Coordinates of C-alpha atoms in Angstrom, one line a residue:
X53 CA 71.3 127.8 98.6
X54 CA 71.6 124.3 98.1
X55 CA 71.9 121.7 101.4
X56 CA 73.2 117.9 101.2
X57 CA 70.8 116.1 103.1
X58 CA 72.7 112.8 103.0
X59 CA 75.7 115.2 104.3
X60 CA 73.6 118.1 106.2
X61 CA 70.8 116.2 107.8
X62 CA 68.2 118.8 109.1
X63 CA 65.0 118.2 111.0
X64 CA 61.6 119.8 110.7
X65 CA 61.7 121.9 113.8
X66 CA 65.5 123.0 113.0
X67 CA 64.3 124.4 109.5
X68 CA 61.3 126.2 111.2
X69 CA 62.8 128.0 114.0
X70 CA 66.0 129.0 111.7
X71 CA 63.2 130.2 109.2
X72 CA 61.3 132.0 111.8
X73 CA 64.6 133.8 113.7
X74 CA 65.9 135.0 110.1
X75 CA 62.4 136.4 109.5
X76 CA 62.3 138.7 112.3
X77 CA 65.9 139.7 111.8
X78 CA 64.8 141.2 108.9
X79 CA 61.8 142.4 110.2
X80 CA 63.9 144.3 112.6
X81 CA 65.7 146.1 110.1
X82 CA 63.7 146.3 107.8
X83 CA 63.2 150.0 106.3
X84 CA 61.0 152.6 108.3
X85 CA 58.7 153.3 105.0
X86 CA 57.6 149.7 104.9
X87 CA 56.2 150.5 107.8
X88 CA 55.3 154.1 108.1
X89 CA 54.9 155.9 105.1
X90 CA 53.9 159.5 103.5
X91 CA 51.8 159.2 101.0
X92 CA 50.9 162.8 98.6
X93 CA 47.8 163.5 97.1
X94 CA 48.9 164.6 93.6
X95 CA 46.4 166.0 90.4
X96 CA 49.4 166.7 88.1
X97 CA 51.1 163.4 87.4
X98 CA 54.3 163.5 87.3
X99 CA 54.6 167.3 86.6
X100 CA 56.8 168.7 90.4
X101 CA 54.2 170.0 92.8
X102 CA 50.7 168.8 93.2
X103 CA 48.3 170.9 91.2
X104 CA 45.0 171.6 92.1
X105 CA 42.9 169.6 95.0
X106 CA 40.4 167.4 93.2
X107 CA 39.8 163.8 92.1
X108 CA 38.1 161.1 94.5
X109 CA 39.5 159.2 96.9
X110 CA 39.4 155.8 96.3
X111 CA 38.9 155.6 93.0
X112 CA 41.6 157.6 91.2
X113 CA 45.1 156.8 91.7
X114 CA 46.1 159.8 92.6
X115 CA 48.6 159.1 95.7
X116 CA 52.1 159.3 95.1
X117 CA 55.1 158.6 96.9
X118 CA 56.8 162.0 96.2
X119 CA 57.2 164.9 98.3
X120 CA 57.8 167.1 95.4
X121 CA 55.1 165.6 93.1
X122 CA 57.4 164.6 90.4
X123 CA 56.5 160.7 90.4
X124 CA 53.6 159.2 88.8
X125 CA 50.6 158.1 91.3
X126 CA 50.3 154.9 91.4
X127 CA 47.5 154.7 94.4
X128 CA 44.1 154.1 95.0
X129 CA 44.2 154.4 99.1
X130 CA 46.8 154.6 101.9
X131 CA 47.4 152.4 105.1
X132 CA 45.4 153.2 108.4
X133 CA 48.5 151.7 110.0
X134 CA 50.8 153.7 109.1
X135 CA 50.3 156.3 106.4
X136 CA 50.4 159.9 106.6
X137 CA 48.3 161.3 103.8
X138 CA 49.4 165.1 103.0
X139 CA 47.2 166.8 101.3
X140 CA 49.9 169.4 99.8
X141 CA 53.0 170.3 101.7
X142 CA 54.2 173.3 103.6
X143 CA 56.9 173.6 101.0
X144 CA 54.3 172.5 97.7
X145 CA 50.8 173.7 98.7
X146 CA 48.2 172.1 97.0
X147 CA 45.9 174.3 95.6
X148 CA 42.0 175.1 96.8
X149 CA 39.9 172.4 95.5
X150 CA 37.5 169.4 96.8
X151 CA 38.2 165.7 97.1
X152 CA 35.5 163.8 96.9
X153 CA 35.8 160.6 99.1
X154 CA 34.5 157.0 98.2
X155 CA 33.4 154.7 100.3
X156 CA 35.5 154.1 103.9
X157 CA 39.2 155.2 103.6
X158 CA 41.5 155.3 106.2
X159 CA 45.2 157.0 107.6
X160 CA 47.0 156.9 110.5
X161 CA 47.5 161.1 110.5
X162 CA 45.7 163.6 107.7
X163 CA 48.0 166.4 106.9
X164 CA 47.0 169.2 105.0
X165 CA 48.9 172.3 103.3
X166 CA 47.0 174.9 100.6
X167 CA 46.5 178.3 99.6
X168 CA 42.8 178.5 100.4
X169 CA 40.6 175.7 101.8
X170 CA 40.9 172.0 100.8
X171 CA 37.7 170.1 101.2
X172 CA 36.8 166.3 101.8
X173 CA 33.6 165.5 100.5
X174 CA 31.2 162.3 101.4
X175 CA 32.3 159.0 102.1
X176 CA 33.5 158.2 105.7
X177 CA 37.6 158.4 106.6
X178 CA 38.4 157.0 110.0
X179 CA 41.5 157.7 111.7
X180 CA 44.3 155.6 113.7
X181 CA 43.7 156.6 117.6
X182 CA 47.2 158.0 118.5
X183 CA 47.7 159.9 121.3
X184 CA 49.4 162.6 119.1
X185 CA 48.4 164.7 116.9
X186 CA 46.7 162.5 114.0
X187 CA 45.1 165.7 112.4
X188 CA 46.4 168.7 111.4
X189 CA 46.7 171.8 109.3
X190 CA 49.7 173.4 108.3
X191 CA 48.6 175.9 105.7
X192 CA 45.3 177.4 104.7
X193 CA 42.3 175.8 105.6
X194 CA 41.0 172.3 105.7
X195 CA 37.2 171.6 106.0
X196 CA 36.0 168.0 106.3
X197 CA 32.4 167.5 105.3
X198 CA 33.3 163.6 104.7
X199 CA 32.1 161.2 108.1
X200 CA 35.1 161.1 110.8
X201 CA 35.6 158.1 112.2
X202 CA 37.8 156.3 114.9
X203 CA 38.7 156.6 118.5
X204 CA 40.2 159.7 119.5
X205 CA 40.5 163.0 117.1
X206 CA 43.5 165.1 118.1
X207 CA 44.1 168.3 116.5
X208 CA 47.4 170.5 115.4
X209 CA 46.1 173.6 113.4
X210 CA 48.3 175.9 114.4
X211 CA 47.0 178.9 114.3
X212 CA 44.8 177.7 111.3
X213 CA 41.2 176.3 111.1
X214 CA 39.6 173.0 110.7
X215 CA 35.6 172.9 109.7
X216 CA 34.0 170.3 110.4
X217 CA 30.4 169.8 108.3
X218 CA 29.5 166.2 108.9
X219 CA 26.5 165.2 111.1
X220 CA 27.4 161.7 110.8
X221 CA 30.9 162.5 112.7
X222 CA 31.3 158.9 115.1
X223 CA 34.4 158.9 116.5
X224 CA 34.2 157.5 119.9
X225 CA 36.5 159.3 122.4
X226 CA 37.7 162.8 122.8
X227 CA 37.9 165.6 120.3
X228 CA 41.5 167.3 121.4
X229 CA 42.4 170.4 120.1
X230 CA 45.9 171.2 120.2
X231 CA 46.1 174.2 118.5
X232 CA 44.2 176.4 115.8
X233 CA 40.3 176.9 115.6
X234 CA 38.0 174.6 115.3
X235 CA 35.0 176.2 113.3
X236 CA 31.8 174.6 113.1
X237 CA 30.3 174.1 109.1
X238 CA 26.8 172.7 110.6
X239 CA 25.2 172.4 113.5
X240 CA 25.4 168.9 115.4
X241 CA 29.0 167.7 114.2
X242 CA 30.6 167.2 117.4
X243 CA 29.5 163.3 118.6
X244 CA 27.9 163.3 122.1
X245 CA 25.8 161.3 124.4
X246 CA 27.0 157.3 125.3
X247 CA 29.7 156.2 123.9
X248 CA 31.2 159.4 122.8
X249 CA 33.8 162.0 124.6
X250 CA 34.3 165.6 125.6
X251 CA 35.5 168.4 123.2
X252 CA 39.0 169.3 125.3
X253 CA 40.9 172.4 124.4
X254 CA 44.4 172.9 125.3
X255 CA 48.0 174.1 124.1
X256 CA 51.7 173.4 124.4
X257 CA 52.5 176.9 126.1
X258 CA 50.9 180.4 126.3
X259 CA 51.4 181.5 123.1
X260 CA 49.2 178.9 121.7
X261 CA 45.2 179.9 120.4
X262 CA 43.2 177.0 120.6
X263 CA 39.7 177.6 120.5
X264 CA 35.8 176.6 119.4
X265 CA 34.1 179.0 116.9
X266 CA 30.5 177.7 117.1
X267 CA 30.6 180.1 113.2
X268 CA 26.1 180.6 113.9
X269 CA 25.4 177.1 114.7
X270 CA 24.0 175.0 117.6
X271 CA 26.3 172.3 119.2
X272 CA 25.7 169.9 122.2
X273 CA 29.0 167.6 123.8
X274 CA 28.7 166.0 126.5
X275 CA 31.5 168.5 128.4
X276 CA 33.9 171.4 127.5
X277 CA 37.4 170.3 128.9
X278 CA 40.9 172.1 129.4
X279 CA 44.1 171.0 129.8
X280 CA 47.7 172.9 130.1
X281 CA 48.1 176.8 129.3
X282 CA 47.4 178.4 126.3
X283 CA 44.9 181.3 125.3
X284 CA 41.9 179.2 124.8
X285 CA 38.0 180.4 124.1
X286 CA 35.3 179.3 122.8
X287 CA 33.2 182.4 120.6
X288 CA 30.7 182.8 117.7
X289 CA 31.8 184.6 114.7
X290 CA 28.6 184.7 113.3
X291 CA 25.8 187.4 113.5
X292 CA 23.7 184.4 113.9
X293 CA 23.2 183.4 117.5
X294 CA 24.3 180.5 118.4
X295 CA 23.6 177.9 121.3
X296 CA 26.3 175.8 122.6
X297 CA 24.7 173.0 124.7
X298 CA 27.1 171.3 127.4
X299 CA 26.6 168.1 129.9
X300 CA 24.9 165.0 127.6
X301 CA 25.7 161.8 128.9
X302 CA 25.3 163.3 132.2
X303 CA 29.1 164.5 131.9
X304 CA 31.5 166.2 134.2
X305 CA 34.0 168.8 133.1
X306 CA 36.3 171.5 133.9
X307 CA 37.4 174.5 131.5
X308 CA 40.1 176.1 133.5
X309 CA 43.9 176.8 133.2
X310 CA 46.3 174.7 134.6
X311 CA 49.5 173.0 134.5
X312 CA 53.0 175.7 134.8
X313 CA 52.4 179.1 133.8
X314 CA 48.8 178.6 133.9
X315 CA 48.9 182.1 135.4
X316 CA 49.9 183.7 132.2
X317 CA 47.1 181.9 130.7
X318 CA 43.4 182.7 129.2
X319 CA 40.2 180.8 129.1
X320 CA 37.5 183.0 127.8
X321 CA 33.9 182.4 126.2
X322 CA 32.6 184.6 124.3
X323 CA 30.6 186.4 121.2
X324 CA 26.8 186.3 120.6
X325 CA 26.3 182.5 121.9
X326 CA 23.7 181.3 124.6
X327 CA 25.3 178.5 127.0
X328 CA 22.8 175.9 128.6
X329 CA 24.1 173.0 130.8
X330 CA 21.8 169.6 130.7
X331 CA 22.7 166.4 132.3
X332 CA 22.9 165.2 135.9
X333 CA 26.9 166.1 136.4
X334 CA 28.8 169.2 137.0
X335 CA 30.2 171.8 134.3
X336 CA 33.0 174.0 136.2
X337 CA 34.1 177.2 134.2
X338 CA 37.2 179.1 135.4
X339 CA 39.6 178.3 138.1
X340 CA 40.9 179.5 141.1
X341 CA 43.4 183.2 141.6
X342 CA 46.4 183.0 140.2
X343 CA 45.7 180.5 137.6
X344 CA 45.4 183.3 134.8
X345 CA 43.0 185.3 133.4
X346 CA 38.7 184.2 132.5
X347 CA 36.6 186.0 130.8
X348 CA 33.1 184.8 130.5
X349 CA 31.7 187.6 128.5
X350 CA 29.2 186.4 126.0
X351 CA 26.4 188.3 125.4
X352 CA 23.1 185.4 125.1
X353 CA 21.4 183.6 128.0
X354 CA 22.8 181.4 130.1
X355 CA 20.4 178.0 131.1
X356 CA 21.0 175.5 134.0
X357 CA 18.6 172.9 132.4
X358 CA 19.9 170.0 134.9
X359 CA 22.8 168.9 136.8
X360 CA 25.4 171.8 138.4
X361 CA 26.9 174.5 136.9
X362 CA 30.0 176.3 138.5
X363 CA 31.2 179.3 137.8
X364 CA 34.8 180.3 139.4
X365 CA 35.0 183.3 138.1
X366 CA 33.4 186.5 137.5
X367 CA 30.9 186.9 134.6
X368 CA 29.9 189.9 133.2
X369 CA 27.3 188.7 130.5
X370 CA 24.0 190.6 130.6
X371 CA 22.1 187.9 128.9
X372 CA 18.7 186.4 130.8
X373 CA 19.7 183.8 133.3
X374 CA 17.7 180.5 134.4
X375 CA 18.1 177.7 136.8
X376 CA 15.4 175.1 136.1
X377 CA 13.7 173.5 138.9
X378 CA 16.1 170.3 140.5
X379 CA 19.1 172.3 138.8
X380 CA 22.0 173.7 140.9
X381 CA 23.9 177.3 139.9
X382 CA 27.2 177.7 142.3
X383 CA 28.8 180.8 142.4
X384 CA 32.3 182.0 143.7
X385 CA 32.5 185.5 144.8
X386 CA 35.0 187.7 142.9
X387 CA 35.2 190.6 145.3
X388 CA 33.0 193.2 144.2
X389 CA 32.3 191.4 141.0
X390 CA 28.9 191.3 139.6
X391 CA 27.0 189.1 137.7
X392 CA 24.5 191.7 135.8
X393 CA 22.3 189.1 134.3
X394 CA 19.3 190.9 132.0
X395 CA 16.7 188.9 134.3
X396 CA 17.0 185.5 136.9
X397 CA 14.2 182.9 136.8
X398 CA 14.1 180.9 139.5
X399 CA 12.8 177.0 139.4
X400 CA 10.9 175.1 142.0
X401 CA 12.8 173.7 143.6
X402 CA 16.4 174.6 142.2
X403 CA 19.7 175.3 144.5
X404 CA 21.8 178.6 144.2
X405 CA 25.4 177.8 145.7
X406 CA 27.8 180.4 146.7
X407 CA 31.4 180.0 148.2
X408 CA 33.7 182.9 149.4
X409 CA 31.0 184.5 150.4
X410 CA 32.2 188.5 150.8
X411 CA 31.6 192.3 151.1
X412 CA 29.7 192.0 154.3
X413 CA 27.7 194.9 155.8
X414 CA 27.4 196.1 151.6
X415 CA 24.3 195.2 149.2
X416 CA 27.2 194.4 146.8
X417 CA 25.3 191.1 145.7
X418 CA 27.8 188.2 143.3
X419 CA 23.9 188.1 141.5
X420 CA 22.9 191.5 140.8
X421 CA 19.9 191.0 137.9
X422 CA 19.1 194.3 136.1
X423 CA 15.5 193.4 136.5
X424 CA 13.5 192.2 139.4
X425 CA 13.3 188.9 140.4
X426 CA 9.9 187.3 140.1
X427 CA 8.0 185.7 143.1
X428 CA 9.8 182.4 144.0
X429 CA 9.0 179.3 145.6
X430 CA 11.4 175.9 147.0
X431 CA 14.7 178.1 146.3
X432 CA 17.8 176.6 148.6
X433 CA 20.8 178.7 149.0
X434 CA 23.6 176.7 150.3
X435 CA 26.5 178.9 151.2
X436 CA 29.7 177.1 151.9
X437 CA 32.0 179.8 153.7
X438 CA 32.7 182.9 153.4
X439 CA 35.9 185.0 153.0
X440 CA 37.7 185.5 156.8
X441 CA 36.2 184.7 159.6
X442 CA 32.5 185.0 159.4
X443 CA 31.1 187.5 161.8
X444 CA 27.8 188.9 163.0
X445 CA 26.6 190.6 160.6
X446 CA 25.2 190.7 156.7
X447 CA 26.2 189.0 154.0
X448 CA 24.7 190.0 150.4
X449 CA 23.5 187.1 147.6
X450 CA 20.8 188.7 145.1
X451 CA 19.4 192.0 143.8
X452 CA 16.6 192.9 142.6
X453 CA 14.9 191.0 145.2
X454 CA 11.8 191.7 147.1
X455 CA 10.7 189.2 149.1
X456 CA 12.4 186.6 150.9
X457 CA 9.1 184.1 150.4
X458 CA 10.7 180.9 148.3
X459 CA 13.8 181.4 149.7
X460 CA 15.0 179.3 152.2
X461 CA 18.7 178.7 154.1
X462 CA 20.8 175.5 153.6
X463 CA 24.4 175.0 154.1
X464 CA 25.9 177.6 156.4
X465 CA 29.6 178.3 157.1
X466 CA 30.9 176.6 160.0
X467 CA 30.1 178.5 163.1
X468 CA 27.2 179.8 162.4
X469 CA 24.3 179.3 165.0
X470 CA 21.4 181.3 164.3
X471 CA 20.9 182.7 160.6
X472 CA 17.8 184.4 158.2
X473 CA 17.4 185.8 155.3
X474 CA 16.5 189.5 154.7
X475 CA 16.0 191.9 152.3
X476 CA 17.6 195.5 152.7
X477 CA 18.0 198.2 149.9
X478 CA 16.5 195.1 147.3
X479 CA 19.3 193.1 147.9
X480 CA 19.1 189.5 149.6
X481 CA 21.5 189.4 151.9
X482 CA 22.4 186.0 154.5
X483 CA 22.2 187.5 158.1
X484 CA 24.4 185.7 160.8
X485 CA 22.6 186.0 164.3
X486 CA 24.5 184.0 166.9
X487 CA 28.2 182.4 166.4
X488 CA 29.1 179.3 168.2
X489 CA 32.2 177.8 168.9
X490 CA 34.5 175.9 166.3
X491 CA 36.8 172.8 168.2
X492 CA 40.5 173.8 166.0
X493 CA 42.0 170.9 167.7
X494 CA 42.7 169.3 164.9
X495 CA 44.7 171.8 163.0
X496 CA 48.6 172.3 163.6
X497 CA 49.8 173.1 165.5
X498 CA 47.5 172.6 168.1
X499 CA 46.8 169.0 169.8
X500 CA 44.3 166.9 169.0
X501 CA 43.0 167.4 172.7
X502 CA 41.0 169.4 174.9
X503 CA 43.2 170.7 177.9
X504 CA 42.1 173.0 180.5
X505 CA 43.3 176.6 180.1
X506 CA 46.2 175.9 178.6
X507 CA 45.5 175.9 174.4
X508 CA 43.9 177.7 172.5
X509 CA 41.9 174.6 170.5
X510 CA 38.9 177.1 170.2
X511 CA 37.4 179.4 167.7
X512 CA 34.3 181.5 168.9
X513 CA 33.2 182.2 172.4
X514 CA 34.2 178.8 174.5
X515 CA 36.0 178.9 177.5
X516 CA 38.0 176.4 179.7
X517 CA 35.9 177.1 182.8
X518 CA 32.2 176.4 181.1
X519 CA 33.3 173.2 179.6
X520 CA 35.7 170.6 181.2
X521 CA 35.0 166.9 179.3
X522 CA 37.3 165.9 177.0
X523 CA 36.6 165.4 172.7
X524 CA 38.4 163.9 170.4
X525 CA 36.9 165.8 167.3
X526 CA 36.0 169.3 165.8
X527 CA 32.7 170.2 167.6
X528 CA 30.6 173.2 167.9
X529 CA 29.4 174.5 171.4
X530 CA 26.4 176.6 171.4

């Protein structure tokens, strides 16, 4: 376009503004492929399909723009700010094989579909951060032996498997599994410690299967978390015993069922594995009644080395149980269910915490080791609450105990004035001797004052003729 500067003068600012406006308009209506494109690894030229996995990403021009594999590949690499790299599609699989990765490569998203296992080997792959899935397996198995970097790695594997094989992985936020199985290909492949996130196992609905398979390898993570209803699990499919260590970086996390339809969900830890808790944080396993099924039946040892391990549900595993010095094991009693570890070792000092204590007058202890508990020292027993109204009776705590020596009562249920520990039929029991009176005036429908002979604001033995002063807050009378 020509302009007559004599009859159509333009100032510099006018031209500049017009140019910027035109560029913005063109950008607004630009084809989406200019910003986000699909690229396909094609190892058989312009022949339809993609051939067998092979070649080197970053060296060989094997990235194509054709979803049918009918164009000759022309690209060495793809963009990390919009490009999805396909290693096969659901309509045309990339046959099983190994693709080498040279240097540092990037992608917005990676997807694979194969008749077997595609392996990415060597180099570094950085995926763009996203709350949506940025690593997907549509068919077969994907093994990533390359260093996996980025921020969050969010998986959608369907019912398929991703194998992680690099100990150099350094993505800095959570590893989130929305569906499918993460399988370890080596020990120490999930980043942990300062500057890294947790492992979160979650799903989109109660039919989704999502989990972690140790596959005979040891793994340390900052925390094991779970969100949303699904059939979630941690297991070890190998005959070789593996250890899962939780709590690095002093992380606190909860592994349970949550969200709508949680009651139809499952959270499980099973198989030939040991579980170890480290760090000063709290790792919670399980949830309250009505939030789905919880199964903790792994056969290896449980070791609380530091911090607190909270178990909100029955544990049926028979491996040895150790609570180390300065560590805490917290149990929520579930009916008559008992945790039957092969042995119980308690450090000096350590804490055992019990909630929903029940089965009064019996020896059905929630912690029932199959071998005798050795002499202890410095063990504090915290009893947060009992099921129903606390009564003058005995509550079972630990089986196979021969003496109360070394055990001390810490926190007690509200209303208990005096209590002691006793061994009855080789069971350590908490005995309530006397109860006080608990002010209940803060609870509806009772008013928040004490009136004489009119409103029942006391739980316990208090009688209005014995106490005539006003109380403005909860109070216990002995």
